[in-house]
CSV table of N, CA, C and O in Angstrom, one decimal:
chain,number,residue,atom,x,y,z
A,3,UNK,N,-162.4,55.2,96.2
A,3,UNK,CA,-162.7,53.9,96.7
A,3,UNK,C,-161.5,53.4,97.6
A,3,UNK,O,-160.3,53.6,97.2
A,4,UNK,N,-161.8,52.9,98.7
A,4,UNK,CA,-160.8,52.3,99.6
A,4,UNK,C,-161.1,50.9,99.9
A,4,UNK,O,-162.3,50.5,100.2
A,5,UNK,N,-160.1,50.1,99.8
A,5,UNK,CA,-160.3,48.7,100.2
A,5,UNK,C,-159.5,48.4,101.5
A,5,UNK,O,-158.3,48.9,101.6
A,6,UNK,N,-160.1,47.7,102.4
A,6,UNK,CA,-159.5,47.4,103.7
A,6,UNK,C,-159.3,45.9,103.9
A,6,UNK,O,-160.3,45.2,103.7
A,7,UNK,N,-158.2,45.5,104.3
A,7,UNK,CA,-157.9,44.1,104.6
A,7,UNK,C,-157.3,43.9,106.0
A,7,UNK,O,-156.2,44.4,106.2
A,8,UNK,N,-158.1,43.2,106.8
A,8,UNK,CA,-157.6,42.9,108.2
A,8,UNK,C,-156.8,41.7,108.2
A,8,UNK,O,-156.9,40.7,107.4
A,9,UNK,N,-155.9,41.6,109.2
A,9,UNK,CA,-155.1,40.4,109.4
A,9,UNK,C,-154.7,40.4,110.9
A,9,UNK,O,-154.8,41.4,111.6
A,10,UNK,N,-154.2,39.2,111.3
A,10,UNK,CA,-153.7,39.1,112.7
A,10,UNK,C,-154.5,38.4,113.7
A,10,UNK,O,-154.2,38.2,114.8
A,11,UNK,N,-155.7,38.0,113.2
A,11,UNK,CA,-156.6,37.3,114.1
A,11,UNK,C,-156.1,35.9,114.3
A,11,UNK,O,-155.2,35.4,113.7
A,12,UNK,N,-156.7,35.2,115.3
A,12,UNK,CA,-156.3,33.8,115.6
A,12,UNK,C,-156.9,33.4,116.9
A,12,UNK,O,-157.7,34.0,117.5
A,13,UNK,N,-156.3,32.3,117.4
A,13,UNK,CA,-156.7,31.7,118.7
A,13,UNK,C,-155.7,32.0,119.7
A,13,UNK,O,-154.5,31.8,119.5
A,14,UNK,N,-156.2,32.5,120.9
A,14,UNK,CA,-155.2,32.9,121.9
A,14,UNK,C,-155.9,32.5,123.3
A,14,UNK,O,-157.1,32.5,123.4
A,15,UNK,N,-155.1,32.2,124.3
A,15,UNK,CA,-155.6,31.9,125.6
A,15,UNK,C,-156.0,33.2,126.3
A,15,UNK,O,-155.4,34.3,126.1
A,16,UNK,N,-156.9,33.1,127.2
A,16,UNK,CA,-157.2,34.3,128.1
A,16,UNK,C,-156.0,34.8,128.8
A,16,UNK,O,-155.1,34.0,129.2
A,17,UNK,N,-155.9,36.1,128.8
A,17,UNK,CA,-154.7,36.8,129.3
A,17,UNK,C,-153.6,37.1,128.3
A,17,UNK,O,-152.7,37.8,128.6
A,18,UNK,N,-153.8,36.5,127.1
A,18,UNK,CA,-152.8,36.7,126.0
A,18,UNK,C,-153.0,38.0,125.3
A,18,UNK,O,-153.9,38.8,125.6
A,19,UNK,N,-152.2,38.1,124.2
A,19,UNK,CA,-152.2,39.3,123.4
A,19,UNK,C,-152.3,39.0,121.9
A,19,UNK,O,-151.8,37.9,121.5
A,20,UNK,N,-152.9,39.9,121.1
A,20,UNK,CA,-152.9,39.8,119.7
A,20,UNK,C,-152.7,41.2,119.1
A,20,UNK,O,-153.2,42.2,119.8
A,21,UNK,N,-152.2,41.3,118.0
A,21,UNK,CA,-152.1,42.6,117.3
A,21,UNK,C,-152.8,42.5,115.9
A,21,UNK,O,-152.3,41.7,115.1
A,22,UNK,N,-153.9,43.2,115.7
A,22,UNK,CA,-154.5,43.2,114.5
A,22,UNK,C,-154.0,44.3,113.6
A,22,UNK,O,-153.7,45.4,114.1
A,23,UNK,N,-154.0,44.0,112.3
A,23,UNK,CA,-153.5,45.1,111.3
A,23,UNK,C,-154.6,45.2,110.3
A,23,UNK,O,-155.4,44.3,110.0
A,24,UNK,N,-154.7,46.4,109.8
A,24,UNK,CA,-155.7,46.7,108.7
A,24,UNK,C,-154.9,47.5,107.6
A,24,UNK,O,-154.5,48.6,107.9
A,25,UNK,N,-154.7,46.9,106.5
A,25,UNK,CA,-154.0,47.6,105.4
A,25,UNK,C,-155.1,48.2,104.4
A,25,UNK,O,-156.0,47.5,104.0
A,26,UNK,N,-154.8,49.5,104.1
A,26,UNK,CA,-155.8,50.2,103.2
A,26,UNK,C,-155.1,50.4,101.8
A,26,UNK,O,-153.9,50.8,101.7
A,27,UNK,N,-155.9,50.3,100.8
A,27,UNK,CA,-155.5,50.7,99.5
A,27,UNK,C,-155.7,52.2,99.2
A,27,UNK,O,-156.4,52.8,100.0
A,28,UNK,N,-155.1,52.7,98.2
A,28,UNK,CA,-155.3,54.1,97.8
A,28,UNK,C,-154.3,55.0,98.5
A,28,UNK,O,-153.6,54.7,99.4
A,29,UNK,N,-154.3,56.2,97.9
A,29,UNK,CA,-153.3,57.2,98.4
A,29,UNK,C,-153.9,58.3,99.3
A,29,UNK,O,-153.2,59.2,99.6
A,30,UNK,N,-155.1,58.0,99.7
A,30,UNK,CA,-155.8,59.1,100.6
A,30,UNK,C,-156.1,58.5,102.0
A,30,UNK,O,-156.9,59.0,102.7
A,31,UNK,N,-155.3,57.6,102.4
A,31,UNK,CA,-155.5,56.9,103.7
A,31,UNK,C,-155.5,58.0,104.8
A,31,UNK,O,-156.4,57.9,105.7
A,32,UNK,N,-154.6,58.9,104.8
A,32,UNK,CA,-154.5,59.9,105.8
A,32,UNK,C,-155.7,60.9,105.9
A,32,UNK,O,-155.9,61.6,106.9
A,33,UNK,N,-156.6,60.8,104.9
A,33,UNK,CA,-157.8,61.7,105.0
A,33,UNK,C,-159.0,61.0,105.7
A,33,UNK,O,-160.0,61.6,105.8
A,34,UNK,N,-158.8,59.8,106.1
A,34,UNK,CA,-159.8,59.0,106.8
A,34,UNK,C,-159.6,58.8,108.2
A,34,UNK,O,-158.5,58.5,108.6
A,35,UNK,N,-160.6,59.0,109.0
A,35,UNK,CA,-160.6,58.5,110.4
A,35,UNK,C,-160.8,57.0,110.3
A,35,UNK,O,-161.5,56.5,109.4
A,36,UNK,N,-160.2,56.3,111.3
A,36,UNK,CA,-160.3,54.8,111.2
A,36,UNK,C,-160.8,54.3,112.5
A,36,UNK,O,-160.7,54.9,113.6
A,37,UNK,N,-161.5,53.1,112.4
A,37,UNK,CA,-162.0,52.5,113.6
A,37,UNK,C,-162.0,51.0,113.5
A,37,UNK,O,-161.8,50.4,112.4
A,38,UNK,N,-162.1,50.4,114.6
A,38,UNK,CA,-162.3,48.9,114.8
A,38,UNK,C,-163.6,48.7,115.4
A,38,UNK,O,-164.0,49.3,116.4
A,39,UNK,N,-164.3,47.7,114.9
A,39,UNK,CA,-165.5,47.2,115.4
A,39,UNK,C,-165.4,45.7,115.6
A,39,UNK,O,-164.5,45.1,115.0
A,40,UNK,N,-166.4,45.1,116.3
A,40,UNK,CA,-166.4,43.6,116.4
A,40,UNK,C,-167.8,43.1,116.5
A,40,UNK,O,-168.7,43.9,116.9
A,41,UNK,N,-168.0,41.9,116.1
A,41,UNK,CA,-169.3,41.3,116.2
A,41,UNK,C,-169.1,39.9,116.7
A,41,UNK,O,-168.4,39.0,116.1
A,42,UNK,N,-169.6,39.6,117.9
A,42,UNK,CA,-169.6,38.3,118.5
A,42,UNK,C,-170.8,37.5,118.0
A,42,UNK,O,-171.8,38.0,117.5
A,43,UNK,N,-170.6,36.2,118.1
A,43,UNK,CA,-171.7,35.3,117.6
A,43,UNK,C,-173.1,35.6,118.3
A,43,UNK,O,-173.1,35.8,119.5
A,44,UNK,N,-174.1,35.8,117.5
A,44,UNK,CA,-175.4,36.1,118.0
A,44,UNK,C,-175.6,37.5,118.5
A,44,UNK,O,-176.7,37.8,119.1
A,45,UNK,N,-174.6,38.4,118.3
A,45,UNK,CA,-174.7,39.8,118.8
A,45,UNK,C,-174.6,40.8,117.6
A,45,UNK,O,-174.1,40.4,116.6
A,46,UNK,N,-175.0,42.0,117.9
A,46,UNK,CA,-174.8,43.0,116.9
A,46,UNK,C,-173.3,43.5,116.9
A,46,UNK,O,-172.6,43.4,117.9
A,47,UNK,N,-173.0,44.1,115.8
A,47,UNK,CA,-171.6,44.7,115.7
A,47,UNK,C,-171.5,45.9,116.6
A,47,UNK,O,-172.4,46.7,116.7
A,48,UNK,N,-170.4,46.0,117.3
A,48,UNK,CA,-170.2,47.1,118.3
A,48,UNK,C,-168.9,47.8,118.1
A,48,UNK,O,-167.9,47.2,117.6
A,49,UNK,N,-168.8,49.0,118.5
A,49,UNK,CA,-167.6,49.8,118.4
A,49,UNK,C,-166.6,49.3,119.4
A,49,UNK,O,-166.9,49.0,120.5
A,50,UNK,N,-165.3,49.4,118.9
A,50,UNK,CA,-164.2,49.0,119.8
A,50,UNK,C,-163.3,50.2,120.0
A,50,UNK,O,-163.0,50.6,121.2
A,51,UNK,N,-162.8,50.8,118.9
A,51,UNK,CA,-161.8,51.9,119.0
A,51,UNK,C,-161.8,52.7,117.8
A,51,UNK,O,-162.2,52.2,116.7
A,52,UNK,N,-161.4,54.0,117.9
A,52,UNK,CA,-161.3,54.8,116.8
A,52,UNK,C,-160.1,55.8,116.9
A,52,UNK,O,-159.7,56.0,118.0
A,53,UNK,N,-159.6,56.2,115.8
A,53,UNK,CA,-158.4,57.1,115.8
A,53,UNK,C,-158.6,58.2,114.7
A,53,UNK,O,-159.1,58.0,113.7
A,54,UNK,N,-158.2,59.4,115.1
A,54,UNK,CA,-158.3,60.5,114.2
A,54,UNK,C,-157.3,60.4,113.0
A,54,UNK,O,-156.4,59.6,113.0
A,55,UNK,N,-157.5,61.3,112.0
A,55,UNK,CA,-156.7,61.2,110.8
A,55,UNK,C,-155.2,61.3,111.1
A,55,UNK,O,-154.4,60.5,110.5
A,56,UNK,N,-154.7,62.3,111.9
A,56,UNK,CA,-153.3,62.3,112.2
A,56,UNK,C,-152.9,61.3,113.3
A,56,UNK,O,-151.7,61.2,113.5
A,57,UNK,N,-153.8,60.7,113.9
A,57,UNK,CA,-153.5,59.7,115.0
A,57,UNK,C,-153.3,60.3,116.3
A,57,UNK,O,-152.8,59.6,117.2
A,58,UNK,N,-153.8,61.5,116.5
A,58,UNK,CA,-153.5,62.2,117.8
A,58,UNK,C,-154.7,62.0,118.8
A,58,UNK,O,-154.5,62.1,120.0
A,59,UNK,N,-155.8,61.6,118.3
A,59,UNK,CA,-157.0,61.5,119.2
A,59,UNK,C,-157.5,60.1,119.1
A,59,UNK,O,-157.7,59.6,117.9
A,60,UNK,N,-157.8,59.4,120.2
A,60,UNK,CA,-158.3,58.0,120.2
A,60,UNK,C,-159.6,57.9,121.1
A,60,UNK,O,-159.7,58.7,122.0
A,61,UNK,N,-160.4,57.0,120.7
A,61,UNK,CA,-161.6,56.7,121.5
A,61,UNK,C,-161.7,55.2,121.7
A,61,UNK,O,-161.3,54.4,120.8
A,62,UNK,N,-162.2,54.8,122.8
A,62,UNK,CA,-162.3,53.3,123.1
A,62,UNK,C,-163.7,53.0,123.8
A,62,UNK,O,-164.2,53.8,124.5
A,63,UNK,N,-164.2,51.8,123.5
A,63,UNK,CA,-165.3,51.3,124.2
A,63,UNK,C,-164.9,51.1,125.6
A,63,UNK,O,-163.7,50.7,125.9
A,64,UNK,N,-165.8,51.2,126.6
A,64,UNK,CA,-165.5,51.0,128.0
A,64,UNK,C,-165.0,49.6,128.2
A,64,UNK,O,-164.1,49.4,129.1
A,65,UNK,N,-165.5,48.7,127.5
A,65,UNK,CA,-165.1,47.3,127.7
A,65,UNK,C,-163.7,46.9,127.4
A,65,UNK,O,-163.2,45.9,127.8
A,66,UNK,N,-163.0,47.8,126.6
A,66,UNK,CA,-161.6,47.5,126.2
A,66,UNK,C,-160.7,48.5,126.7
A,66,UNK,O,-159.4,48.4,126.5
A,67,UNK,N,-161.2,49.6,127.3
A,67,UNK,CA,-160.3,50.7,127.7
A,67,UNK,C,-159.2,50.1,128.7
A,67,UNK,O,-159.6,49.4,129.6
A,68,UNK,N,-158.0,50.5,128.5
A,68,UNK,CA,-156.9,50.1,129.3
A,68,UNK,C,-156.3,48.8,128.9
A,68,UNK,O,-155.2,48.4,129.4
A,69,UNK,N,-156.9,48.1,127.9
A,69,UNK,CA,-156.4,46.8,127.5
A,69,UNK,C,-156.0,46.8,126.0
A,69,UNK,O,-155.1,46.2,125.6
A,70,UNK,N,-156.8,47.6,125.2
A,70,UNK,CA,-156.6,47.7,123.8
A,70,UNK,C,-156.0,49.1,123.4
A,70,UNK,O,-156.3,50.1,124.1
A,71,UNK,N,-155.2,49.1,122.4
A,71,UNK,CA,-154.6,50.4,121.9
A,71,UNK,C,-154.7,50.4,120.4
A,71,UNK,O,-154.2,49.5,119.7
A,72,UNK,N,-155.3,51.5,119.9
A,72,UNK,CA,-155.4,51.7,118.4
A,72,UNK,C,-154.3,52.6,118.0
A,72,UNK,O,-154.0,53.6,118.8
A,73,UNK,N,-153.7,52.4,116.9
A,73,UNK,CA,-152.6,53.2,116.3
A,73,UNK,C,-152.7,53.2,114.8
A,73,UNK,O,-153.4,52.3,114.3
A,74,UNK,N,-152.0,54.1,114.2
A,74,UNK,CA,-152.0,54.1,112.7
A,74,UNK,C,-150.6,54.6,112.2
A,74,UNK,O,-149.9,55.3,112.9
A,75,UNK,N,-150.3,54.2,111.0
A,75,UNK,CA,-149.1,54.6,110.3
A,75,UNK,C,-149.5,55.1,109.0
A,75,UNK,O,-149.7,54.2,108.1
A,76,UNK,N,-149.7,56.4,108.8
A,76,UNK,CA,-150.2,56.9,107.5
A,76,UNK,C,-149.2,56.6,106.4
A,76,UNK,O,-149.6,56.5,105.2
A,77,UNK,N,-147.9,56.5,106.7
A,77,UNK,CA,-146.9,56.2,105.6
A,77,UNK,C,-147.1,54.8,105.1
A,77,UNK,O,-146.7,54.5,104.0
A,78,UNK,N,-147.6,53.9,105.9
A,78,UNK,CA,-147.8,52.5,105.5
A,78,UNK,C,-149.3,52.2,105.2
A,78,UNK,O,-149.7,51.1,105.0
A,79,UNK,N,-150.1,53.2,105.2
A,79,UNK,CA,-151.6,53.0,105.0
A,79,UNK,C,-152.2,51.9,105.8
A,79,UNK,O,-152.9,51.1,105.4
A,80,UNK,N,-151.8,52.0,107.1
A,80,UNK,CA,-152.3,50.9,108.0
A,80,UNK,C,-152.7,51.4,109.3
A,80,UNK,O,-152.3,52.5,109.8
A,81,UNK,N,-153.7,50.7,109.9
A,81,UNK,CA,-154.1,50.9,111.3
A,81,UNK,C,-154.0,49.6,112.1
A,81,UNK,O,-154.2,48.6,111.5
A,82,UNK,N,-153.7,49.8,113.3
A,82,UNK,CA,-153.5,48.6,114.2
A,82,UNK,C,-154.4,48.6,115.4
A,82,UNK,O,-154.8,49.6,115.9
A,83,UNK,N,-154.5,47.4,115.9
A,83,UNK,CA,-155.2,47.3,117.2
A,83,UNK,C,-154.4,46.3,118.1
A,83,UNK,O,-154.4,45.1,117.8
A,84,UNK,N,-153.7,46.8,119.1
A,84,UNK,CA,-153.0,46.0,120.0
A,84,UNK,C,-154.0,45.6,121.1
A,84,UNK,O,-154.5,46.4,121.8
A,85,UNK,N,-154.1,44.3,121.3
A,85,UNK,CA,-155.1,43.8,122.3
A,85,UNK,C,-154.3,43.0,123.3
A,85,UNK,O,-153.7,41.9,123.0
A,86,UNK,N,-154.4,43.4,124.5
A,86,UNK,CA,-153.7,42.8,125.7
A,86,UNK,C,-154.8,42.3,126.7
A,86,UNK,O,-155.9,42.7,126.7
A,87,UNK,N,-154.3,41.4,127.6
A,87,UNK,CA,-155.2,40.9,128.6
A,87,UNK,C,-156.5,40.4,128.0
A,87,UNK,O,-157.6,40.8,128.6
A,88,UNK,N,-156.5,39.7,127.0
A,88,UNK,CA,-157.7,39.2,126.3
A,88,UNK,C,-158.5,38.4,127.2
A,88,UNK,O,-158.0,37.6,128.0
A,89,UNK,N,-159.8,38.5,127.0
A,89,UNK,CA,-160.8,37.7,127.8
A,89,UNK,C,-161.7,36.9,126.8
A,89,UNK,O,-161.8,37.3,125.6
A,90,UNK,N,-162.3,35.9,127.3
A,90,UNK,CA,-163.2,35.1,126.4
A,90,UNK,C,-164.3,35.9,125.7
A,90,UNK,O,-164.6,35.7,124.6
A,91,UNK,N,-164.7,36.9,126.4
A,91,UNK,CA,-165.8,37.8,125.9
A,91,UNK,C,-165.3,38.7,124.8
A,91,UNK,O,-166.1,39.4,124.1
A,92,UNK,N,-164.0,38.7,124.5
A,92,UNK,CA,-163.4,39.5,123.4
A,92,UNK,C,-163.5,38.7,122.1
A,92,UNK,O,-163.2,39.2,121.0
A,93,UNK,N,-163.9,37.4,122.2
A,93,UNK,CA,-164.1,36.6,121.0
A,93,UNK,C,-165.1,37.2,120.1
A,93,UNK,O,-166.2,37.5,120.4
A,94,UNK,N,-164.7,37.4,118.8
A,94,UNK,CA,-165.5,38.1,117.8
A,94,UNK,C,-164.8,38.1,116.5
A,94,UNK,O,-163.6,37.9,116.4
A,95,UNK,N,-165.5,38.5,115.5
A,95,UNK,CA,-164.9,38.9,114.2
A,95,UNK,C,-164.7,40.4,114.3
A,95,UNK,O,-165.6,41.2,114.7
A,96,UNK,N,-163.4,40.8,114.1
A,96,UNK,CA,-163.0,42.2,114.2
A,96,UNK,C,-163.0,42.8,112.8
A,96,UNK,O,-162.3,42.3,111.9
A,97,UNK,N,-163.6,44.0,112.7
A,97,UNK,CA,-163.7,44.7,111.4
A,97,UNK,C,-163.0,46.1,111.5
A,97,UNK,O,-163.1,46.8,112.5
A,98,UNK,N,-162.3,46.4,110.4
A,98,UNK,CA,-161.7,47.7,110.3
A,98,UNK,C,-162.7,48.6,109.4
A,98,UNK,O,-163.3,48.1,108.5
A,99,UNK,N,-162.7,49.9,109.8
A,99,UNK,CA,-163.6,50.8,109.0
A,99,UNK,C,-162.9,52.1,108.8
A,99,UNK,O,-162.1,52.5,109.6
A,100,UNK,N,-163.3,52.7,107.7
A,100,UNK,CA,-162.7,54.0,107.3
A,100,UNK,C,-163.9,55.0,107.2
A,100,UNK,O,-164.9,54.6,106.6
A,101,UNK,N,-163.7,56.2,107.6
A,101,UNK,CA,-164.7,57.2,107.5
A,101,UNK,C,-164.2,58.6,107.2
A,101,UNK,O,-163.1,59.0,107.7
A,102,UNK,N,-164.9,59.4,106.5
A,102,UNK,CA,-164.6,60.8,106.2
A,102,UNK,C,-165.0,61.7,107.4
A,102,UNK,O,-164.5,62.8,107.5
A,103,UNK,N,-165.9,61.2,108.2
A,103,UNK,CA,-166.3,62.0,109.4
A,103,UNK,C,-165.2,61.8,110.5
A,103,UNK,O,-164.2,61.1,110.3
A,104,UNK,N,-165.4,62.5,111.6
A,104,UNK,CA,-164.4,62.5,112.6
A,104,UNK,C,-164.4,61.2,113.4
A,104,UNK,O,-165.4,60.4,113.4
A,105,UNK,N,-163.3,61.0,114.1
A,105,UNK,CA,-163.2,59.7,115.0
A,105,UNK,C,-164.3,59.7,116.0
A,105,UNK,O,-164.8,58.6,116.4
A,106,UNK,N,-164.7,60.9,116.5
A,106,UNK,CA,-165.8,60.9,117.5
A,106,UNK,C,-167.1,60.3,116.9
A,106,UNK,O,-167.9,59.6,117.6
A,107,UNK,N,-167.3,60.5,115.6
A,107,UNK,CA,-168.5,60.0,115.0
A,107,UNK,C,-168.4,58.5,114.9
A,107,UNK,O,-169.4,57.8,115.0
A,108,UNK,N,-167.2,58.0,114.6
A,108,UNK,CA,-167.0,56.5,114.5
A,108,UNK,C,-167.3,56.0,115.9
A,108,UNK,O,-168.0,54.9,116.0
A,109,UNK,N,-166.9,56.6,116.9
A,109,UNK,CA,-167.1,56.1,118.3
A,109,UNK,C,-168.6,56.0,118.6
A,109,UNK,O,-169.0,55.3,119.5
A,110,UNK,N,-169.4,56.8,117.9
A,110,UNK,CA,-170.9,56.8,118.1
A,110,UNK,C,-171.5,55.9,117.1
A,110,UNK,O,-172.8,55.8,117.1
A,111,UNK,N,-170.7,55.2,116.3
A,111,UNK,CA,-171.3,54.2,115.4
A,111,UNK,C,-171.9,54.7,114.2
A,111,UNK,O,-172.7,54.0,113.5
A,112,UNK,N,-171.5,55.9,113.7
A,112,UNK,CA,-172.1,56.4,112.5
A,112,UNK,C,-171.0,56.9,111.6
A,112,UNK,O,-169.9,57.3,112.0
A,113,UNK,N,-171.3,57.0,110.3
A,113,UNK,CA,-170.5,57.7,109.3
A,113,UNK,C,-169.5,56.8,108.6
A,113,UNK,O,-168.6,57.4,107.9
A,114,UNK,N,-169.4,55.5,108.8
A,114,UNK,CA,-168.4,54.7,108.2
A,114,UNK,C,-168.7,54.6,106.7
A,114,UNK,O,-169.8,54.4,106.2
A,115,UNK,N,-167.6,54.8,105.9
A,115,UNK,CA,-167.8,54.7,104.4
A,115,UNK,C,-167.3,53.4,103.9
A,115,UNK,O,-167.8,52.9,102.9
A,116,UNK,N,-166.3,52.8,104.5
A,116,UNK,CA,-165.8,51.5,104.0
A,116,UNK,C,-165.5,50.6,105.1
A,116,UNK,O,-165.2,51.0,106.3
A,117,UNK,N,-165.7,49.3,104.8
A,117,UNK,CA,-165.5,48.2,105.8
A,117,UNK,C,-164.6,47.1,105.2
A,117,UNK,O,-164.6,46.9,104.0
A,118,UNK,N,-163.8,46.5,106.1
A,118,UNK,CA,-163.1,45.3,105.7
A,118,UNK,C,-164.0,44.1,105.9
A,118,UNK,O,-165.1,44.2,106.3
A,119,UNK,N,-163.4,42.9,105.5
A,119,UNK,CA,-164.2,41.7,105.6
A,119,UNK,C,-164.1,41.0,107.0
A,119,UNK,O,-164.8,40.1,107.3
A,120,UNK,N,-163.2,41.5,107.8
A,120,UNK,CA,-163.1,41.0,109.1
A,120,UNK,C,-162.0,39.9,109.3
A,120,UNK,O,-161.6,39.2,108.4
A,121,UNK,N,-161.6,39.8,110.6
A,121,UNK,CA,-160.6,38.8,111.0
A,121,UNK,C,-161.1,38.2,112.3
A,121,UNK,O,-161.5,39.0,113.2
A,122,UNK,N,-161.1,36.9,112.5
A,122,UNK,CA,-161.7,36.2,113.6
A,122,UNK,C,-160.7,36.2,114.8
A,122,UNK,O,-159.5,35.7,114.6
A,123,UNK,N,-161.1,36.6,115.9
A,123,UNK,CA,-160.3,36.5,117.2
A,123,UNK,C,-161.1,35.5,118.1
A,123,UNK,O,-162.2,35.8,118.4
A,124,UNK,N,-160.4,34.5,118.5
A,124,UNK,CA,-161.0,33.5,119.5
A,124,UNK,C,-160.1,33.5,120.7
A,124,UNK,O,-159.0,33.2,120.6
A,125,UNK,N,-160.8,33.7,121.9
A,125,UNK,CA,-160.0,33.7,123.1
A,125,UNK,C,-160.6,32.6,124.0
A,125,UNK,O,-161.8,32.5,124.3
A,126,UNK,N,-159.7,31.6,124.3
A,126,UNK,CA,-160.1,30.5,125.0
A,126,UNK,C,-159.9,30.7,126.5
A,126,UNK,O,-159.0,31.4,126.9
A,127,UNK,N,-160.8,30.1,127.3
A,127,UNK,CA,-160.7,30.2,128.8
A,127,UNK,C,-159.7,29.2,129.4
A,127,UNK,O,-159.3,28.3,128.8
């Protein structure tokens, strides 16, 4: 069992930056591929970014490529999402997910085993 807790959300102006963190419980964090998803009001949850178990391979949604960076620290059981050049359309609840499948599968929206409860990011124009 893995528990995921997101933090770092908040209100930011367009063009600003935020760094989300996701802390995982358990001693097997390094055995999971990790991902970030988001759900905007009235929309379905969508893939944002994914990272492989050792952190060497990353995937991004086209809408965030070049602005967001996913990283992980297996010694700290944590995964991060650095968000720069934020836009109002980035407003959403951001969720952390863990999967035993590969990061490429997370990028296709399948195979997640555990989810966090989410953290709200609001970008004002």
